[in-house]
Amino acid sequence: MTSFADPDIIACPHCESRYLRRVLRSLSMFGQQTYSDGGNGGILSNVIVRESRCTHCSKIIKDVDALPALGTQSRKSFWRQWFAPKESLYYLPQASFDVYLDLFNDASDILQQRRYAVLAYREFNINFKVYGSERVASNEYQRAYRMLTDFMLDHPMVPAIDEYILICADIYRLRGEFLLSKQNYANVTGKEFAHVVEQGKRWCNSKNTSLMAIKEPDMVNNARNAS
């Protein structure tokens, strides 16, 4: 079971506006979902904020988890705080696609650019390409998304690693370039990714261009046994 301690109080390093930062006491991976682009959904994606944009000065805040704690905000009941009302503070929002895009454009080296490109790519996918919940993004966002994915394909990791090959395979699949997607899937060597490759190739065969939830091996085996 996931539980939280009293949240930290932190401040924007640019304008000193104060926010809350969640503090994990314990973490359960129940309900976590891995997607075909390597991203995750669930508690980790919803509560752990590493980059954000200040809602007051609009500047980007990096390394949120490294900001010094100015104190904590008690989560005592309303009645126990009757004579000491707490300050009205809000949690920093999760980084949006435009935040990662700005970080990509301001990055000083390819490693940083690749990291923010991947994060922006996944943020776009979860907002616009999830199977059954697809939406059309603005032309501006679509152009930025294409630029970022072009960069990711043009800058492979050296030496190659399976996780990044899988990301590239999914980029091609989401573009509808199924032959190139399958060629990338064929280059994945790790046995721990065999179930991802199998599902990816199947989505290519069905000409699926949506972000898909990965079925983990035990889920796949249960489905086969039930059929």
PDB file of C-alpha atoms in Angstrom, residues 11-209:
ATOM      1  CA  ALA A  11       9.880  27.291  -2.760  1.00  0.00           C
ATOM      2  CA  CYS A  12      10.294  28.158  -6.413  1.00  0.00           C
ATOM      3  CA  PRO A  13      14.005  29.001  -6.865  1.00  0.00           C
ATOM      4  CA  HIS A  14      13.055  31.865  -9.200  1.00  0.00           C
ATOM      5  CA  CYS A  15      10.283  33.761  -7.369  1.00  0.00           C
ATOM      6  CA  GLU A  16      10.170  32.014  -3.961  1.00  0.00           C
ATOM      7  CA  SER A  17       6.496  31.083  -4.304  1.00  0.00           C
ATOM      8  CA  ARG A  18       5.785  28.244  -1.884  1.00  0.00           C
ATOM      9  CA  TYR A  19       4.457  24.805  -2.781  1.00  0.00           C
ATOM     10  CA  LEU A  20       3.985  21.380  -1.282  1.00  0.00           C
ATOM     11  CA  ARG A  21       6.057  18.326  -2.235  1.00  0.00           C
ATOM     12  CA  ARG A  22       4.761  14.839  -1.539  1.00  0.00           C
ATOM     13  CA  VAL A  23       6.894  12.626   0.704  1.00  0.00           C
ATOM     14  CA  LEU A  24       6.498   8.887   0.207  1.00  0.00           C
ATOM     15  CA  ARG A  25       6.403   6.747   3.317  1.00  0.00           C
ATOM     16  CA  SER A  26       5.830   3.459   1.503  1.00  0.00           C
ATOM     17  CA  LEU A  27       5.262   2.520  -2.122  1.00  0.00           C
ATOM     18  CA  SER A  28       3.155  -0.207  -3.683  1.00  0.00           C
ATOM     19  CA  MET A  29       3.558  -1.020  -7.358  1.00  0.00           C
ATOM     20  CA  PHE A  30      -0.028  -2.283  -7.545  1.00  0.00           C
ATOM     21  CA  GLY A  31      -1.850  -0.601 -10.400  1.00  0.00           C
ATOM     22  CA  GLN A  32       1.319   0.400 -12.250  1.00  0.00           C
ATOM     23  CA  GLN A  33       0.989   0.152 -16.029  1.00  0.00           C
ATOM     24  CA  THR A  34       3.814   0.068 -18.569  1.00  0.00           C
ATOM     25  CA  TYR A  35       3.088   1.373 -22.049  1.00  0.00           C
ATOM     26  CA  SER A  36       4.557   0.529 -25.427  1.00  0.00           C
ATOM     27  CA  ASP A  37       6.696   3.705 -25.424  1.00  0.00           C
ATOM     28  CA  GLY A  38       8.339   2.639 -22.153  1.00  0.00           C
ATOM     29  CA  GLY A  39       6.362   5.110 -20.066  1.00  0.00           C
ATOM     30  CA  ASN A  40       4.506   4.253 -16.877  1.00  0.00           C
ATOM     31  CA  GLY A  41       1.083   5.075 -15.532  1.00  0.00           C
ATOM     32  CA  GLY A  42      -0.050   4.872 -11.939  1.00  0.00           C
ATOM     33  CA  ILE A  43       1.142   6.242  -8.642  1.00  0.00           C
ATOM     34  CA  LEU A  44       4.700   6.973  -9.792  1.00  0.00           C
ATOM     35  CA  SER A  45       3.611   9.121 -12.716  1.00  0.00           C
ATOM     36  CA  ASN A  46       0.959  10.926 -10.691  1.00  0.00           C
ATOM     37  CA  VAL A  47       2.784  11.930  -7.523  1.00  0.00           C
ATOM     38  CA  ILE A  48       6.521  12.039  -8.194  1.00  0.00           C
ATOM     39  CA  VAL A  49       7.382  15.416  -9.732  1.00  0.00           C
ATOM     40  CA  ARG A  50      10.927  16.003 -10.956  1.00  0.00           C
ATOM     41  CA  GLU A  51      10.371  18.962 -13.291  1.00  0.00           C
ATOM     42  CA  SER A  52       7.570  21.493 -13.226  1.00  0.00           C
ATOM     43  CA  ARG A  53       6.585  25.039 -14.138  1.00  0.00           C
ATOM     44  CA  CYS A  54       5.893  27.604 -11.436  1.00  0.00           C
ATOM     45  CA  THR A  55       2.269  28.716 -11.652  1.00  0.00           C
ATOM     46  CA  HIS A  56       3.263  32.203 -10.441  1.00  0.00           C
ATOM     47  CA  CYS A  57       6.328  33.225 -12.459  1.00  0.00           C
ATOM     48  CA  SER A  58       5.925  30.600 -15.247  1.00  0.00           C
ATOM     49  CA  LYS A  59       9.601  29.637 -15.064  1.00  0.00           C
ATOM     50  CA  ILE A  60      10.661  25.992 -15.182  1.00  0.00           C
ATOM     51  CA  ILE A  61      11.754  24.324 -11.971  1.00  0.00           C
ATOM     52  CA  LYS A  62      14.231  21.468 -12.365  1.00  0.00           C
ATOM     53  CA  ASP A  63      15.274  18.840  -9.810  1.00  0.00           C
ATOM     54  CA  VAL A  64      12.192  19.375  -7.657  1.00  0.00           C
ATOM     55  CA  ASP A  65      13.226  16.491  -5.400  1.00  0.00           C
ATOM     56  CA  ALA A  66      16.521  18.274  -4.653  1.00  0.00           C
ATOM     57  CA  LEU A  67      14.943  21.548  -3.491  1.00  0.00           C
ATOM     58  CA  PRO A  68      15.553  22.167   0.224  1.00  0.00           C
ATOM     59  CA  ALA A  69      12.580  21.576   2.507  1.00  0.00           C
ATOM     60  CA  LEU A  70      11.550  24.762   4.317  1.00  0.00           C
ATOM     61  CA  GLY A  71       9.386  22.780   6.702  1.00  0.00           C
ATOM     62  CA  THR A  72       6.461  20.390   6.601  1.00  0.00           C
ATOM     63  CA  GLN A  73       2.717  20.904   6.527  1.00  0.00           C
ATOM     64  CA  SER A  74       0.831  18.847   9.074  1.00  0.00           C
ATOM     65  CA  ARG A  75      -2.026  16.716   7.822  1.00  0.00           C
ATOM     66  CA  LYS A  76      -3.797  16.755  11.178  1.00  0.00           C
ATOM     67  CA  SER A  77      -7.560  16.910  11.151  1.00  0.00           C
ATOM     68  CA  PHE A  78      -9.377  20.214  10.752  1.00  0.00           C
ATOM     69  CA  TRP A  79     -10.454  20.236  14.412  1.00  0.00           C
ATOM     70  CA  ARG A  80      -6.896  19.759  15.687  1.00  0.00           C
ATOM     71  CA  GLN A  81      -5.791  22.752  13.600  1.00  0.00           C
ATOM     72  CA  TRP A  82      -8.643  25.019  14.631  1.00  0.00           C
ATOM     73  CA  PHE A  83      -6.354  27.354  16.585  1.00  0.00           C
ATOM     74  CA  ALA A  84      -3.445  27.040  14.147  1.00  0.00           C
ATOM     75  CA  PRO A  85      -4.854  27.129  10.595  1.00  0.00           C
ATOM     76  CA  LYS A  86      -2.397  25.936   8.015  1.00  0.00           C
ATOM     77  CA  GLU A  87      -1.117  27.983   5.082  1.00  0.00           C
ATOM     78  CA  SER A  88      -3.007  27.372   1.833  1.00  0.00           C
ATOM     79  CA  LEU A  89      -0.406  25.765  -0.387  1.00  0.00           C
ATOM     80  CA  TYR A  90      -0.711  23.627  -3.496  1.00  0.00           C
ATOM     81  CA  TYR A  91       1.355  20.827  -4.974  1.00  0.00           C
ATOM     82  CA  LEU A  92       3.544  21.596  -7.960  1.00  0.00           C
ATOM     83  CA  PRO A  93       1.897  20.318 -11.153  1.00  0.00           C
ATOM     84  CA  GLN A  94       3.436  17.533 -13.173  1.00  0.00           C
ATOM     85  CA  ALA A  95       5.566  18.691 -16.095  1.00  0.00           C
ATOM     86  CA  SER A  96       3.537  19.048 -19.280  1.00  0.00           C
ATOM     87  CA  PHE A  97       4.625  18.510 -22.880  1.00  0.00           C
ATOM     88  CA  ASP A  98       5.588  22.182 -23.282  1.00  0.00           C
ATOM     89  CA  VAL A  99       7.820  22.026 -20.188  1.00  0.00           C
ATOM     90  CA  TYR A 100       9.824  19.110 -21.593  1.00  0.00           C
ATOM     91  CA  LEU A 101       9.929  20.810 -25.001  1.00  0.00           C
ATOM     92  CA  ASP A 102      11.429  23.963 -23.447  1.00  0.00           C
ATOM     93  CA  LEU A 103      13.930  21.869 -21.493  1.00  0.00           C
ATOM     94  CA  PHE A 104      14.893  20.065 -24.714  1.00  0.00           C
ATOM     95  CA  ASN A 105      15.441  23.365 -26.530  1.00  0.00           C
ATOM     96  CA  ASP A 106      17.560  24.722 -23.661  1.00  0.00           C
ATOM     97  CA  ALA A 107      19.619  21.540 -23.159  1.00  0.00           C
ATOM     98  CA  SER A 108      23.370  21.922 -23.550  1.00  0.00           C
ATOM     99  CA  ASP A 109      24.292  18.445 -24.813  1.00  0.00           C
ATOM    100  CA  ILE A 110      22.852  15.465 -26.666  1.00  0.00           C
ATOM    101  CA  LEU A 111      22.416  13.364 -23.514  1.00  0.00           C
ATOM    102  CA  GLN A 112      20.195  16.009 -21.950  1.00  0.00           C
ATOM    103  CA  GLN A 113      18.364  16.594 -25.214  1.00  0.00           C
ATOM    104  CA  ARG A 114      17.678  12.868 -25.599  1.00  0.00           C
ATOM    105  CA  ARG A 115      16.388  12.597 -22.022  1.00  0.00           C
ATOM    106  CA  TYR A 116      13.952  15.489 -22.385  1.00  0.00           C
ATOM    107  CA  ALA A 117      12.918  14.340 -25.864  1.00  0.00           C
ATOM    108  CA  VAL A 118      11.941  10.936 -24.448  1.00  0.00           C
ATOM    109  CA  LEU A 119      10.005  12.538 -21.590  1.00  0.00           C
ATOM    110  CA  ALA A 120       8.212  14.908 -23.985  1.00  0.00           C
ATOM    111  CA  TYR A 121       7.456  12.011 -26.342  1.00  0.00           C
ATOM    112  CA  ARG A 122       5.862   9.974 -23.563  1.00  0.00           C
ATOM    113  CA  GLU A 123       3.914  12.950 -22.225  1.00  0.00           C
ATOM    114  CA  PHE A 124       2.476  13.612 -25.699  1.00  0.00           C
ATOM    115  CA  ASN A 125       1.570   9.954 -26.147  1.00  0.00           C
ATOM    116  CA  ILE A 126      -0.241   9.628 -22.822  1.00  0.00           C
ATOM    117  CA  ASN A 127      -2.270  12.741 -23.607  1.00  0.00           C
ATOM    118  CA  PHE A 128      -3.082  12.153 -27.267  1.00  0.00           C
ATOM    119  CA  LYS A 129      -2.369   8.586 -28.395  1.00  0.00           C
ATOM    120  CA  VAL A 130      -3.694   6.153 -25.762  1.00  0.00           C
ATOM    121  CA  TYR A 131      -5.697   3.358 -27.390  1.00  0.00           C
ATOM    122  CA  GLY A 132      -9.396   4.125 -27.163  1.00  0.00           C
ATOM    123  CA  SER A 133      -8.810   7.706 -25.958  1.00  0.00           C
ATOM    124  CA  GLU A 134      -7.013   9.217 -28.951  1.00  0.00           C
ATOM    125  CA  ARG A 135      -7.232  12.988 -29.388  1.00  0.00           C
ATOM    126  CA  VAL A 136      -5.966  15.384 -32.035  1.00  0.00           C
ATOM    127  CA  ALA A 137      -3.204  17.686 -30.829  1.00  0.00           C
ATOM    128  CA  SER A 138      -2.720  21.226 -32.064  1.00  0.00           C
ATOM    129  CA  ASN A 139      -0.658  21.725 -35.231  1.00  0.00           C
ATOM    130  CA  GLU A 140       2.053  23.349 -33.110  1.00  0.00           C
ATOM    131  CA  TYR A 141       2.272  20.343 -30.822  1.00  0.00           C
ATOM    132  CA  GLN A 142       2.238  17.919 -33.745  1.00  0.00           C
ATOM    133  CA  ARG A 143       5.160  19.726 -35.399  1.00  0.00           C
ATOM    134  CA  ALA A 144       7.110  19.730 -32.129  1.00  0.00           C
ATOM    135  CA  TYR A 145       6.343  16.042 -31.602  1.00  0.00           C
ATOM    136  CA  ARG A 146       7.632  15.206 -35.071  1.00  0.00           C
ATOM    137  CA  MET A 147      10.802  17.227 -34.480  1.00  0.00           C
ATOM    138  CA  LEU A 148      11.442  15.465 -31.166  1.00  0.00           C
ATOM    139  CA  THR A 149      10.873  11.971 -32.537  1.00  0.00           C
ATOM    140  CA  ASP A 150      13.080  12.746 -35.557  1.00  0.00           C
ATOM    141  CA  PHE A 151      15.815  13.748 -33.108  1.00  0.00           C
ATOM    142  CA  MET A 152      15.382  10.528 -31.122  1.00  0.00           C
ATOM    143  CA  LEU A 153      15.662   8.385 -34.250  1.00  0.00           C
ATOM    144  CA  ASP A 154      18.660  10.367 -35.525  1.00  0.00           C
ATOM    145  CA  HIS A 155      20.537  10.060 -32.222  1.00  0.00           C
ATOM    146  CA  PRO A 156      20.579   6.372 -31.183  1.00  0.00           C
ATOM    147  CA  MET A 157      22.346   5.388 -28.008  1.00  0.00           C
ATOM    148  CA  VAL A 158      25.907   4.076 -28.416  1.00  0.00           C
ATOM    149  CA  PRO A 159      26.354   1.307 -27.504  1.00  0.00           C
ATOM    150  CA  ALA A 160      22.810   0.304 -28.352  1.00  0.00           C
ATOM    151  CA  ILE A 161      20.506  -0.723 -25.495  1.00  0.00           C
ATOM    152  CA  ASP A 162      17.286  -2.669 -25.842  1.00  0.00           C
ATOM    153  CA  GLU A 163      15.148  -0.115 -24.000  1.00  0.00           C
ATOM    154  CA  TYR A 164      15.998   2.614 -26.511  1.00  0.00           C
ATOM    155  CA  ILE A 165      15.584   0.284 -29.494  1.00  0.00           C
ATOM    156  CA  LEU A 166      12.082  -0.474 -28.221  1.00  0.00           C
ATOM    157  CA  ILE A 167      11.329   3.243 -28.015  1.00  0.00           C
ATOM    158  CA  CYS A 168      12.451   3.704 -31.626  1.00  0.00           C
ATOM    159  CA  ALA A 169      10.393   0.691 -32.718  1.00  0.00           C
ATOM    160  CA  ASP A 170       7.336   2.243 -31.118  1.00  0.00           C
ATOM    161  CA  ILE A 171       7.998   5.627 -32.759  1.00  0.00           C
ATOM    162  CA  TYR A 172       7.929   3.982 -36.170  1.00  0.00           C
ATOM    163  CA  ARG A 173       4.802   2.001 -35.276  1.00  0.00           C
ATOM    164  CA  LEU A 174       2.954   5.091 -34.088  1.00  0.00           C
ATOM    165  CA  ARG A 175       3.919   6.745 -37.395  1.00  0.00           C
ATOM    166  CA  GLY A 176       2.520   3.818 -39.335  1.00  0.00           C
ATOM    167  CA  GLU A 177       5.966   2.780 -40.610  1.00  0.00           C
ATOM    168  CA  PHE A 178       5.457  -0.834 -39.661  1.00  0.00           C
ATOM    169  CA  LEU A 179       8.344  -2.378 -41.622  1.00  0.00           C
ATOM    170  CA  LEU A 180      10.889  -0.106 -39.913  1.00  0.00           C
ATOM    171  CA  SER A 181       9.220  -0.814 -36.592  1.00  0.00           C
ATOM    172  CA  LYS A 182       9.584  -4.579 -37.083  1.00  0.00           C
ATOM    173  CA  GLN A 183      13.217  -4.154 -38.103  1.00  0.00           C
ATOM    174  CA  ASN A 184      13.877  -2.414 -34.790  1.00  0.00           C
ATOM    175  CA  TYR A 185      11.988  -5.043 -32.818  1.00  0.00           C
ATOM    176  CA  ALA A 186      14.184  -7.684 -34.501  1.00  0.00           C
ATOM    177  CA  ASN A 187      17.281  -5.977 -33.037  1.00  0.00           C
ATOM    178  CA  VAL A 188      16.126  -6.439 -29.429  1.00  0.00           C
ATOM    179  CA  THR A 189      18.184  -9.230 -27.863  1.00  0.00           C
ATOM    180  CA  GLY A 190      17.169  -9.275 -24.185  1.00  0.00           C
ATOM    181  CA  LYS A 191      14.925 -12.199 -23.264  1.00  0.00           C
ATOM    182  CA  GLU A 192      13.223 -10.046 -20.621  1.00  0.00           C
ATOM    183  CA  PHE A 193      11.731  -7.988 -23.465  1.00  0.00           C
ATOM    184  CA  ALA A 194      10.472 -10.936 -25.522  1.00  0.00           C
ATOM    185  CA  HIS A 195       6.861 -10.294 -24.507  1.00  0.00           C
ATOM    186  CA  VAL A 196       7.152  -6.620 -25.532  1.00  0.00           C
ATOM    187  CA  VAL A 197       8.605  -7.563 -28.932  1.00  0.00           C
ATOM    188  CA  GLU A 198       5.883 -10.160 -29.487  1.00  0.00           C
ATOM    189  CA  GLN A 199       3.124  -7.666 -28.728  1.00  0.00           C
ATOM    190  CA  GLY A 200       4.795  -4.931 -30.766  1.00  0.00           C
ATOM    191  CA  LYS A 201       5.049  -7.107 -33.852  1.00  0.00           C
ATOM    192  CA  ARG A 202       1.416  -8.125 -33.428  1.00  0.00           C
ATOM    193  CA  TRP A 203       0.372  -4.471 -33.303  1.00  0.00           C
ATOM    194  CA  CYS A 204       2.373  -3.839 -36.470  1.00  0.00           C
ATOM    195  CA  ASN A 205       0.584  -6.704 -38.216  1.00  0.00           C
ATOM    196  CA  SER A 206      -2.777  -5.193 -37.266  1.00  0.00           C
ATOM    197  CA  LYS A 207      -1.584  -1.705 -38.329  1.00  0.00           C
ATOM    198  CA  ASN A 208      -2.175  -0.331 -34.843  1.00  0.00           C
ATOM    199  CA  THR A 209      -0.873   3.243 -34.402  1.00  0.00           C
TER     200      THR A 209
END
